[in-house]
Coordinates of N, CA and C in Angstrom, one line a residue:
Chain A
X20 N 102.0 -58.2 -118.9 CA 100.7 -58.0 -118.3 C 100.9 -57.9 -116.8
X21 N 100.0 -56.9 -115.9 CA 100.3 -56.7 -114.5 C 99.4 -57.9 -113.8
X22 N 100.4 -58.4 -113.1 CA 99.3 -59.7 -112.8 C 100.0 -60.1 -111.4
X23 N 98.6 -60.6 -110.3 CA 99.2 -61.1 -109.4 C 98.6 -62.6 -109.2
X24 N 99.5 -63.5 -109.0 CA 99.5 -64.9 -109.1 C 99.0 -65.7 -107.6
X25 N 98.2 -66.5 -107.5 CA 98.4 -67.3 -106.3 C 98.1 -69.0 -106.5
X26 N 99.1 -69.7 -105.7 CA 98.7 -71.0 -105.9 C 98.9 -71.5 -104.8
X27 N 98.2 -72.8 -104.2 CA 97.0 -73.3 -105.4 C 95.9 -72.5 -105.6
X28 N 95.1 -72.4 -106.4 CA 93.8 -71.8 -106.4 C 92.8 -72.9 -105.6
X29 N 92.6 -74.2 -105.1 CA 91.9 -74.9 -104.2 C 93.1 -75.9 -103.3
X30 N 92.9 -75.8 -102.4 CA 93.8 -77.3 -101.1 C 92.0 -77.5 -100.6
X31 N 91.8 -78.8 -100.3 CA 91.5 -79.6 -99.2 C 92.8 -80.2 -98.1
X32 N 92.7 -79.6 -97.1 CA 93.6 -80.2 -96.1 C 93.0 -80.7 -94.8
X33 N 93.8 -81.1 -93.8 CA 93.2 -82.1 -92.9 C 93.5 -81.0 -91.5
X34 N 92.8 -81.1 -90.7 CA 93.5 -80.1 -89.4 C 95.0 -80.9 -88.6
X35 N 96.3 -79.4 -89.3 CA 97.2 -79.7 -88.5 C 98.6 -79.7 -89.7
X36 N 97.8 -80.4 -90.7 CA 98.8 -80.4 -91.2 C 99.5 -79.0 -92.4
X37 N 100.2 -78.8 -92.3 CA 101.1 -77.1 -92.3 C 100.9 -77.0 -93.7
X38 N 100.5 -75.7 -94.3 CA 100.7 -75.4 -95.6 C 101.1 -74.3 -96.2
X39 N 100.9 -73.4 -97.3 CA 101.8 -72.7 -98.1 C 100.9 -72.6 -99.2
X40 N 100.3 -71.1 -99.2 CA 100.2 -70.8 -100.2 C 100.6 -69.3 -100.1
X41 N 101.2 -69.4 -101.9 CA 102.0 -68.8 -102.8 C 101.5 -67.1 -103.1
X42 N 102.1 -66.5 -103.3 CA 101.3 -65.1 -104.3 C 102.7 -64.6 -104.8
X43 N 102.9 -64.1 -105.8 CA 103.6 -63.3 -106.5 C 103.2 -62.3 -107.6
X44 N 103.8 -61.3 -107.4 CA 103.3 -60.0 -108.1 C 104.5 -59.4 -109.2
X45 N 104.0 -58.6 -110.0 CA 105.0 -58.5 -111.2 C 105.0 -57.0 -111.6
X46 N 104.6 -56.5 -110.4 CA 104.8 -54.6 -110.7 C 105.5 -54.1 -110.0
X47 N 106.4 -54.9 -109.2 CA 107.6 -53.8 -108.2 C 106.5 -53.3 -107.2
X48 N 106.0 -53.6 -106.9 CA 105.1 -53.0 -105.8 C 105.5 -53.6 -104.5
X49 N 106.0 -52.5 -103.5 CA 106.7 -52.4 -102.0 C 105.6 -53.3 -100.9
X50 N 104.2 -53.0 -101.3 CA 103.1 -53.2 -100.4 C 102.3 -54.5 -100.9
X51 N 101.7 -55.7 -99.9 CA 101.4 -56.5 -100.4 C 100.4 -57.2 -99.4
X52 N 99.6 -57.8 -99.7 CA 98.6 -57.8 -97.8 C 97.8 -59.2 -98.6
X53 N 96.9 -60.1 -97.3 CA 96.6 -60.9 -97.9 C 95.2 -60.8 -96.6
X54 N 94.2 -61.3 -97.5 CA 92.7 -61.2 -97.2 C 92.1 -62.5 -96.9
X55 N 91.1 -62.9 -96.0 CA 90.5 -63.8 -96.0 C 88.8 -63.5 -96.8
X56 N 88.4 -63.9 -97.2 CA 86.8 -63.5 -97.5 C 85.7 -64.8 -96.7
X57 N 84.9 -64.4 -96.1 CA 83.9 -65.2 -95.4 C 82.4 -64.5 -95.9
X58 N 81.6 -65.4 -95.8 CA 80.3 -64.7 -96.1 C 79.7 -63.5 -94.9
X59 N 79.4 -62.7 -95.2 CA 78.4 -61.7 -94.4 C 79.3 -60.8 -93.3
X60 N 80.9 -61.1 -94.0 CA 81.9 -60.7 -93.3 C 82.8 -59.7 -93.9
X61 N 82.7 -59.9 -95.5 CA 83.7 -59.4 -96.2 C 84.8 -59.6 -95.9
X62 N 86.0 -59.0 -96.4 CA 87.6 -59.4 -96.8 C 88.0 -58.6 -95.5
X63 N 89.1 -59.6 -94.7 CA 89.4 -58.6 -93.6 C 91.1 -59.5 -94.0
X64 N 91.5 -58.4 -93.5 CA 93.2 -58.3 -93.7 C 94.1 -59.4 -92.6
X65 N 94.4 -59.8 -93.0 CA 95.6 -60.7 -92.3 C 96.8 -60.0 -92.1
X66 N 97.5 -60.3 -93.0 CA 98.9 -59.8 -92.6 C 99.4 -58.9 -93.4
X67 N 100.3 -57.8 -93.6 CA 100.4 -56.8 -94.5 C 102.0 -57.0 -94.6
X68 N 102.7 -56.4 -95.9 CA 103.8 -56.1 -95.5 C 104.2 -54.5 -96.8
X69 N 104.7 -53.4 -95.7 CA 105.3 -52.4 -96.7 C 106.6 -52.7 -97.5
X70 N 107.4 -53.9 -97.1 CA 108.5 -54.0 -97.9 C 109.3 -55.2 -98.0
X71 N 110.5 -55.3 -98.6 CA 111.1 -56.4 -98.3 C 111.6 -56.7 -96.7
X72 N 111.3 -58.1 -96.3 CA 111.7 -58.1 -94.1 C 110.7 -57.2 -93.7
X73 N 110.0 -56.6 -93.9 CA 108.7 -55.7 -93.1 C 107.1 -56.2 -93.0
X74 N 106.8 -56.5 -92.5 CA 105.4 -57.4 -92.1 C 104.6 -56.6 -90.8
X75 N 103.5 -57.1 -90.9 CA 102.6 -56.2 -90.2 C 101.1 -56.7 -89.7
X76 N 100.8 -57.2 -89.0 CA 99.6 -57.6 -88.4 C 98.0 -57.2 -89.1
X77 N 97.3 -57.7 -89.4 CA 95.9 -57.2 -90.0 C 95.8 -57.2 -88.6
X78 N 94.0 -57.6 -89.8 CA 92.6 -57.6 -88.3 C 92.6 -59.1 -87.4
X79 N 93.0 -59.9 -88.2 CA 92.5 -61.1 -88.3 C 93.8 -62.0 -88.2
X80 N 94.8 -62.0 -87.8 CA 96.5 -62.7 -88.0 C 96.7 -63.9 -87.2
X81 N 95.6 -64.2 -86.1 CA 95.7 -65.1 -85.3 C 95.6 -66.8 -86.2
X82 N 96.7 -67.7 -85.7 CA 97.1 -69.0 -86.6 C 97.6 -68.5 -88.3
X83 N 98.2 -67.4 -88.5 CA 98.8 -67.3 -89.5 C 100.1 -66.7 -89.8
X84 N 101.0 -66.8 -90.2 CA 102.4 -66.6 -90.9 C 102.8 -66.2 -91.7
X85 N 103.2 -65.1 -92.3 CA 104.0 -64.5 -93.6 C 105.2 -64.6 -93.2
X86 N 106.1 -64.0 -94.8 CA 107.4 -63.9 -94.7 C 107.6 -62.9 -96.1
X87 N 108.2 -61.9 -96.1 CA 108.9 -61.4 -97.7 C 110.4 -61.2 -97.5
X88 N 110.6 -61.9 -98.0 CA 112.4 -62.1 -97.9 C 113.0 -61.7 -99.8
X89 N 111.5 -61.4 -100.6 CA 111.6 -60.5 -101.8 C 110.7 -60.1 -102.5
X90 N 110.9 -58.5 -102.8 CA 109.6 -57.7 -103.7 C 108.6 -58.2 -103.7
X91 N 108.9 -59.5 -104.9 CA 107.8 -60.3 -105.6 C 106.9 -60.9 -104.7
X92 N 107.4 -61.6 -103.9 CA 107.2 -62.9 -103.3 C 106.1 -62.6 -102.0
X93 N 104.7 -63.0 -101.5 CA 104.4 -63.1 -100.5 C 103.3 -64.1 -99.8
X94 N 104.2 -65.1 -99.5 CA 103.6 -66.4 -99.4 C 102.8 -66.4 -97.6
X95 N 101.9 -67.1 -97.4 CA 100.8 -66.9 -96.5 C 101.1 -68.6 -95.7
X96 N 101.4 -68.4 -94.8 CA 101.7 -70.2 -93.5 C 100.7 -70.0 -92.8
X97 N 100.4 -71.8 -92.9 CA 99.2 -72.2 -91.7 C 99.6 -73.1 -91.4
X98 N 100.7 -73.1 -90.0 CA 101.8 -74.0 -89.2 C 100.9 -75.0 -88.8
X99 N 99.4 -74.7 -88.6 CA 98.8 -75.7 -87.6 C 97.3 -76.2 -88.1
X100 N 96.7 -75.7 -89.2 CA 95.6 -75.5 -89.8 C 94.0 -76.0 -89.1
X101 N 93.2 -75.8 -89.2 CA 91.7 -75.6 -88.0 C 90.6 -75.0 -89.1
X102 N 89.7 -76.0 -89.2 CA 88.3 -75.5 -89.0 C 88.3 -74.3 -89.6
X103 N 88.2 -73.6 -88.5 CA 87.8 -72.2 -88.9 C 88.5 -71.2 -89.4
X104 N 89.6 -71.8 -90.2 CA 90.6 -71.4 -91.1 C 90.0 -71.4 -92.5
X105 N 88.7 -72.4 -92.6 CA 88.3 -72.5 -94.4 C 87.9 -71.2 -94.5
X106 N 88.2 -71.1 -95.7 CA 87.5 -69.5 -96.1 C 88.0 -69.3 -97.8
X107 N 88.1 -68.1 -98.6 CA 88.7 -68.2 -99.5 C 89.5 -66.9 -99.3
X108 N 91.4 -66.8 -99.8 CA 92.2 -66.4 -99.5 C 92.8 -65.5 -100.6
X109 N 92.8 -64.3 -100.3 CA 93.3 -63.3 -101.5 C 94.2 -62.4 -101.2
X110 N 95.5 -62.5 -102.1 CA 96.6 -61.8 -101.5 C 96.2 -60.4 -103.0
X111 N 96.6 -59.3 -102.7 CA 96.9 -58.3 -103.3 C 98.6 -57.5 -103.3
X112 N 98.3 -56.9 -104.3 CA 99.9 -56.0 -104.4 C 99.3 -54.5 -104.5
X113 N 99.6 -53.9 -104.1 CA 99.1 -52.2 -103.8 C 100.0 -51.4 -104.5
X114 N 99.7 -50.3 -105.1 CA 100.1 -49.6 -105.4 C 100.5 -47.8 -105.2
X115 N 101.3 -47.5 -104.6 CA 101.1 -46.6 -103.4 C 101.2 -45.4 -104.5
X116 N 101.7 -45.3 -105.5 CA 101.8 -44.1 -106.4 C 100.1 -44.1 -106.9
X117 N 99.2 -44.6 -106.5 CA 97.9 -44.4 -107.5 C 97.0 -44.5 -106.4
X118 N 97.0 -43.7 -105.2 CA 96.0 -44.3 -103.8 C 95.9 -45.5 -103.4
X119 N 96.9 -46.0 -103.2 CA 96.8 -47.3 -103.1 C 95.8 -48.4 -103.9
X120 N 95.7 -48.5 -105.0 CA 95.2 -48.8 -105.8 C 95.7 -50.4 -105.4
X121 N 94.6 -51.3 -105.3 CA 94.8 -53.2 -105.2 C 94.6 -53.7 -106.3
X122 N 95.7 -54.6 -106.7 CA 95.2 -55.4 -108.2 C 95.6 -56.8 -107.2
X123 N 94.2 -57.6 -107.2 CA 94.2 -58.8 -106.5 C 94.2 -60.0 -107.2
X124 N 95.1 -60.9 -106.4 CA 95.4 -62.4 -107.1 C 93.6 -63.0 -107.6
X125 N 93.4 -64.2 -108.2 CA 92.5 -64.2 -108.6 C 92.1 -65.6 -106.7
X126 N 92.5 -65.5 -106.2 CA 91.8 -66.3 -105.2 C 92.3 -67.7 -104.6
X127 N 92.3 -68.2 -103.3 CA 92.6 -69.6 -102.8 C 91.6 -70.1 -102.2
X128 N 90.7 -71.0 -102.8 CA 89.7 -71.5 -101.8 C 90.4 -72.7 -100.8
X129 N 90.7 -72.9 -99.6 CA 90.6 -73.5 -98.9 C 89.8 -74.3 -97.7
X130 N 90.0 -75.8 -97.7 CA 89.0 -76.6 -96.9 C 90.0 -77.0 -95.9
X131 N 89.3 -77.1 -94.6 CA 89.9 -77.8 -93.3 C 89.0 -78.8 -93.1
X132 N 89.6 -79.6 -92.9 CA 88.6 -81.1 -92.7 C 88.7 -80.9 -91.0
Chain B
X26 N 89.1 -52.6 -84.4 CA 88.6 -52.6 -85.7 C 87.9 -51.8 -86.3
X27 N 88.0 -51.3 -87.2 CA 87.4 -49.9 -88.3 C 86.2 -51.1 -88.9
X28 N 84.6 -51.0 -88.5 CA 83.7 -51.5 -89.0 C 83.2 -50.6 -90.2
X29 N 82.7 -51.4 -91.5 CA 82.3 -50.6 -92.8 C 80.7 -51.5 -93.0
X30 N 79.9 -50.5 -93.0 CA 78.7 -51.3 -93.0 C 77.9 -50.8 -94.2
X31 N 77.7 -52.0 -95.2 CA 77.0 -51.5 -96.5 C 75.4 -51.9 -96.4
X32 N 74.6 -51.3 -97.2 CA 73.6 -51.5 -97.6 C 73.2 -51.5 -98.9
X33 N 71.7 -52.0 -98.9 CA 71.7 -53.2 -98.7 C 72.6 -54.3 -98.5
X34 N 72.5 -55.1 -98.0 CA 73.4 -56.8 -98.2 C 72.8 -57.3 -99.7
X35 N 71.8 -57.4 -100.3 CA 71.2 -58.1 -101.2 C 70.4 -56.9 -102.1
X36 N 70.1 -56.8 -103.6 CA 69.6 -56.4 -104.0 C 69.1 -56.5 -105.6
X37 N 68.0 -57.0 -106.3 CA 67.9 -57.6 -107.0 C 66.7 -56.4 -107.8
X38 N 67.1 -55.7 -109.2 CA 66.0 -55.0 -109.6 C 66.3 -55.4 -111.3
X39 N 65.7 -54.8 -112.0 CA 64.9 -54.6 -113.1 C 66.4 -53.8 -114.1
X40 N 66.3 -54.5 -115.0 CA 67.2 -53.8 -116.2 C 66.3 -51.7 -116.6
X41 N 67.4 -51.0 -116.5 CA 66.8 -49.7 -116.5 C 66.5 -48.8 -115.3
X42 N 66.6 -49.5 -114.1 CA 66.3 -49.2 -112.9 C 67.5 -48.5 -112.1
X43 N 67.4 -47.2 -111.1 CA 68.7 -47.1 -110.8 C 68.4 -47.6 -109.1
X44 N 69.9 -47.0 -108.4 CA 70.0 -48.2 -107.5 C 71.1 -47.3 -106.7
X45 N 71.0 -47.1 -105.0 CA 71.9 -46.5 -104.4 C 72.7 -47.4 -103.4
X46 N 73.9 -47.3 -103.7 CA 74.4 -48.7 -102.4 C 75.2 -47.2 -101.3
X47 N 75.2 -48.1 -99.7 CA 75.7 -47.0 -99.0 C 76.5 -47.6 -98.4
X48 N 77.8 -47.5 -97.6 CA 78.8 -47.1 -97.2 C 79.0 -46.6 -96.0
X49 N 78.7 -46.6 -94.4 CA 78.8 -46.1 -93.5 C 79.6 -46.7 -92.5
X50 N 80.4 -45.1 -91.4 CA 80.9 -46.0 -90.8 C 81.1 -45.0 -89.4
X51 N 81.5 -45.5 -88.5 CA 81.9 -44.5 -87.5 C 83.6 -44.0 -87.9
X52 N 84.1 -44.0 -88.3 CA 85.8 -44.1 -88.3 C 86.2 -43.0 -89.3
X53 N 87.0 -41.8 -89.6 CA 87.1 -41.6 -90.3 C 88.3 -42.0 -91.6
X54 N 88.3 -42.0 -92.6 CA 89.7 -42.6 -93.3 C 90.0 -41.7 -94.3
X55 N 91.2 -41.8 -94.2 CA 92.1 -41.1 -95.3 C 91.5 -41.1 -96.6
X56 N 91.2 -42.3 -97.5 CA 90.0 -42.2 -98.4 C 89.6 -43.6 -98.6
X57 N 88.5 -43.7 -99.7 CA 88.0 -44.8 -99.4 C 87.8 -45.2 -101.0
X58 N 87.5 -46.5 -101.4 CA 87.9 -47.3 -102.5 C 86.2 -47.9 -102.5
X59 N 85.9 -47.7 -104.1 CA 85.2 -49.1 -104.3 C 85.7 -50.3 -105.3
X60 N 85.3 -51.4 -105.2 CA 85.3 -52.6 -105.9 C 84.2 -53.4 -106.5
X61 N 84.3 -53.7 -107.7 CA 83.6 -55.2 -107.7 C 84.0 -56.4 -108.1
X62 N 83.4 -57.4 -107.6 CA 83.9 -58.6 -107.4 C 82.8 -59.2 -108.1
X63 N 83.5 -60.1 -109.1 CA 82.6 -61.3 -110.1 C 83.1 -62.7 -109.7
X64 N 82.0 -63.5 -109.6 CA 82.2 -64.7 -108.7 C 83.4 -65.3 -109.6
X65 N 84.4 -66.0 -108.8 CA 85.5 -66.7 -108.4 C 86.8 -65.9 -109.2
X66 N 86.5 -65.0 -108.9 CA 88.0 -64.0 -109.1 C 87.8 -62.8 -108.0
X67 N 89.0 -62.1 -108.1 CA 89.2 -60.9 -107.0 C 88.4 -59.9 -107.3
X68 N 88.5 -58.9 -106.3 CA 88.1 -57.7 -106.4 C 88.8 -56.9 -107.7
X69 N 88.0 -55.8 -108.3 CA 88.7 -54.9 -109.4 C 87.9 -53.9 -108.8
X70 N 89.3 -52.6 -108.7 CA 89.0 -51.4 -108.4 C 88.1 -50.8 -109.2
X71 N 87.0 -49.8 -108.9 CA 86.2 -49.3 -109.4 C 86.9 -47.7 -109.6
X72 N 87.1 -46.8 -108.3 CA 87.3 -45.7 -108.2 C 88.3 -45.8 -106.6
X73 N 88.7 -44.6 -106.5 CA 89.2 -43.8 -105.3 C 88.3 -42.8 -104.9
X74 N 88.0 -42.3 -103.7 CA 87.9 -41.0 -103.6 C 88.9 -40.5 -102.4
X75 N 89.1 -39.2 -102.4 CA 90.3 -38.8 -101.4 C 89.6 -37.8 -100.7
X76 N 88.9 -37.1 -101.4 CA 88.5 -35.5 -100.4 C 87.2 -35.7 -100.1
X77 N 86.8 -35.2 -98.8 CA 85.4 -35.1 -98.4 C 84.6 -34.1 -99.2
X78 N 83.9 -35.5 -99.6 CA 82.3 -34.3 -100.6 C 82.5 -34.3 -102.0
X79 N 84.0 -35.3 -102.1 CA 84.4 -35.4 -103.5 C 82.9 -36.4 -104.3
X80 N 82.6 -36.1 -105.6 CA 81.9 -36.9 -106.0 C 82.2 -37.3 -107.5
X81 N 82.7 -38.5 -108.0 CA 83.7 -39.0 -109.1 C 82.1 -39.6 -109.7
X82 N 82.6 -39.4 -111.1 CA 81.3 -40.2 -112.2 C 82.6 -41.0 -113.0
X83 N 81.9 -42.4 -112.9 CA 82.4 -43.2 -113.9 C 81.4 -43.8 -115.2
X84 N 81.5 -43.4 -116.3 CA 79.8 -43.8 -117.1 C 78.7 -43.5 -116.5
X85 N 77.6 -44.2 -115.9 CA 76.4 -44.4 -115.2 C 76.9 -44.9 -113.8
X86 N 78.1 -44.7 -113.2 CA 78.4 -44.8 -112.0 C 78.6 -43.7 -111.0
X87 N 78.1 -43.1 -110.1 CA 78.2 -42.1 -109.6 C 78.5 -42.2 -107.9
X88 N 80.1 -42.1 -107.8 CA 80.6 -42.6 -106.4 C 80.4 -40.9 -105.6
X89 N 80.3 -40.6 -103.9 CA 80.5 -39.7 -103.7 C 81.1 -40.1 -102.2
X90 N 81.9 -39.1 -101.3 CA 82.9 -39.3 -100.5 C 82.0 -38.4 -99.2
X91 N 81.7 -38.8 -97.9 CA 80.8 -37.8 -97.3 C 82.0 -36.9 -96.7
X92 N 81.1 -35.3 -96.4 CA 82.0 -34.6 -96.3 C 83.2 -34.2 -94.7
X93 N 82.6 -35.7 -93.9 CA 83.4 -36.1 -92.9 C 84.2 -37.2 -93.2
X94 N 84.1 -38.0 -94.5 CA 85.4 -38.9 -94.8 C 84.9 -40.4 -94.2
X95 N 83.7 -40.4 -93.3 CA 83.2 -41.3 -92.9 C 82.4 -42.0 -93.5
X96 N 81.9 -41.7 -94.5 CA 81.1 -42.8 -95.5 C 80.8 -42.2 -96.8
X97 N 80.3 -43.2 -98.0 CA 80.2 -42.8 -99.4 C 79.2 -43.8 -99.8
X98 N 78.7 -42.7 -100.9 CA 77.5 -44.1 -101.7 C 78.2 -44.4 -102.8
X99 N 77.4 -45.1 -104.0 CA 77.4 -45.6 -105.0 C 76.2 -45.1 -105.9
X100 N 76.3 -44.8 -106.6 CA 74.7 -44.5 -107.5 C 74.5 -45.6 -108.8
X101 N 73.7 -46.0 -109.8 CA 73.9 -46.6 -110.7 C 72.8 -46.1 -111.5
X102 N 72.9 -45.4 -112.2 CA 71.8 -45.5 -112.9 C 71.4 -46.3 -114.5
X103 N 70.0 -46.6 -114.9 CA 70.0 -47.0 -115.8 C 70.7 -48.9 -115.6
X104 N 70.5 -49.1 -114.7 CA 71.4 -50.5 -114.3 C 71.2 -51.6 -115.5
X105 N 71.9 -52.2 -115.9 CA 71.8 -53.5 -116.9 C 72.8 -54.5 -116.4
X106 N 72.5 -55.8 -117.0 CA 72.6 -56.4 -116.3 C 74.3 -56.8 -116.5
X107 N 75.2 -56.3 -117.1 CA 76.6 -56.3 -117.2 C 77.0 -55.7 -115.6
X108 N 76.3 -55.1 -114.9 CA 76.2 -54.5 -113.9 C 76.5 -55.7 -112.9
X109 N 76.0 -56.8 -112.7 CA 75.6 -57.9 -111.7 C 77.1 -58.1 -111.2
X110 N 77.4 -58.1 -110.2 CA 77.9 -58.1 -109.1 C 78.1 -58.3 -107.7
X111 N 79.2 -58.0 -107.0 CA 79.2 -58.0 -105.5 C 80.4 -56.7 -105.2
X112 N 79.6 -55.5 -104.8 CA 79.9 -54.6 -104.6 C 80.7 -54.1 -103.2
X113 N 81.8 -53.7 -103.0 CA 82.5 -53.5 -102.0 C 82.7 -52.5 -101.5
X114 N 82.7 -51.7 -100.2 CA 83.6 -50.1 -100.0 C 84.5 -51.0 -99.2
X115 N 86.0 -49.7 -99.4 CA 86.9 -50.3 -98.2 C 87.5 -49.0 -97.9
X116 N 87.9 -48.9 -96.5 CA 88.3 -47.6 -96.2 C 89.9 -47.8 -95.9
X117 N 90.6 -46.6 -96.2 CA 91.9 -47.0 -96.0 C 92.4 -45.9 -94.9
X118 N 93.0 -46.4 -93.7 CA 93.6 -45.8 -92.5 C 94.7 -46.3 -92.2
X119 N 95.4 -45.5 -92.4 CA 97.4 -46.0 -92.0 C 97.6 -46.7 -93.5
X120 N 98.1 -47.7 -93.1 CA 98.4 -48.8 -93.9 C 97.5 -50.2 -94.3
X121 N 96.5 -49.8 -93.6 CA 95.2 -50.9 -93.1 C 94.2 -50.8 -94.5
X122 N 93.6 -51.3 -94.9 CA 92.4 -51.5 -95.3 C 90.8 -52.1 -94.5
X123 N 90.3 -51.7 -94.6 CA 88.8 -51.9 -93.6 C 87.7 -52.3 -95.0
X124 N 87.6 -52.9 -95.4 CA 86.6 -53.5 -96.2 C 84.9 -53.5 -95.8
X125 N 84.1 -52.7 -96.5 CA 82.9 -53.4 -96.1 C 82.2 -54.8 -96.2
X126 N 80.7 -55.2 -96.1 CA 80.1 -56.2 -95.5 C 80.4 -56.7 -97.3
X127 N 79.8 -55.9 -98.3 CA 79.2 -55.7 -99.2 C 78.1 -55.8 -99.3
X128 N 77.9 -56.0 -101.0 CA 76.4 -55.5 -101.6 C 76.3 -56.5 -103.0
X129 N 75.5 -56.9 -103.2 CA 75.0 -58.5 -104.2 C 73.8 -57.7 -104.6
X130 N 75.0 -57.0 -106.1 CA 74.1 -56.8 -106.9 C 73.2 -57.9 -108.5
X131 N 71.8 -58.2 -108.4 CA 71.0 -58.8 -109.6 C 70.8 -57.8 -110.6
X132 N 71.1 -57.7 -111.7 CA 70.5 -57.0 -112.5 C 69.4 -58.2 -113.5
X133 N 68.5 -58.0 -113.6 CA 67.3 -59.1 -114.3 C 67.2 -58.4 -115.8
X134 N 67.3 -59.1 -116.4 CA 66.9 -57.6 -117.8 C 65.9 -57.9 -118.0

């Protein structure tokens, strides 16, 4: 089954201290980007990446970190974490043979104390 | 930033009722995507559209692409309430995605 994974699905954390959350995808898919969602704001893009080592700036990148060092793998750092970091966090895998078609993880809610 | 501005933000009608959500933007994009989103999971693609003035029927779903590339509606007709939702456009430029505000759809039966 095509599925993209993220964990945790909830952190409560404290401002500062560094975290890690996970996404991995299971379709070979080159393209992989991860979203914030806020009310009255909709999903705006963080960071993108077309491949393995290739990363790419969203709208929105400011206090945040990727890395793809493979296919599957595209995990999301918050070296310093703040406030206005809560939100809830969705990585997708794209599909470039189908119009870029998104099959998105099912979600990270995140709290900054 | 590529702003996507949907309408309504909120909308709540009657089982059998149809229902236009809009899609506008200054920007043009290569093409543009809808979604919906059911509370505490992601988005699921609805449709593509690629060409201006394209207009794609899914069941009682009727997407259309304007014929500058710069915005698209939604149509629904006959709405029930399997319908209830939060409704998305997002436009795609480069490599970017531009998501709209959305749209919170009630279906009441």
């Amino acid at each position: 089954e095509a599925q993209v994974t993220q964990n945790p699905r909830y952190l409560i954390t404290v401002t500062g201290k560094k975290l890690t959350v996970t996404c991995s995808q299971n379709m070979n898919h080159e393209y992989m980007s991860w979203y914030r969602q806020d009310p009255g704001l909709g999903l705006r893009q963080i960071y993108y990446s077309m491949n393995v080592e290739v990363t790419d700036k969203g709208d929105v990148p400011e206090g945040y970190k990727v890395s793809r060092k493979e296919k599957r793998n595209f995990p999301l750092i918050l070296e310093s974490p703040s406030p206005n970091q809560t939100s809830l966090y969705f990585c997708a895998s794209i599909s470039r043979d189908s119009y870029n078609e998104q099959f998105f993880g099912p979600g990270t809610r995140l709290t900054v104390l | 930033t590529q702003l996507l501005e949907q309408s309504p933000q909120f909308l709540s009608i009657q089982e059998g009722e149809n229902l236009t959500v809009y899609c506008n933007s200054s920007s043009v994009f290569s093409s543009l995507q809808w979604y919906r989103q059911e509370p505490g999971e992601g988005p699921v693609l609805l449709v593509t559209v690629v060409t201006g003035g394209e207009v794609k029927k899914l069941k009682r779903l009727t997407f259309q692409f304007g014929d500058a590339r710069k915005d698209s509606s939604l149509h629904i007709t006959a709405a029930q309430p399997g319908d209830t939702g939060l409704y998305l456009c997002a436009g795609v430029g480069g490599n970017q995605f531009y998501f709209g505000t959305g749209t919170s759809l009630t279906v009441i039966p």
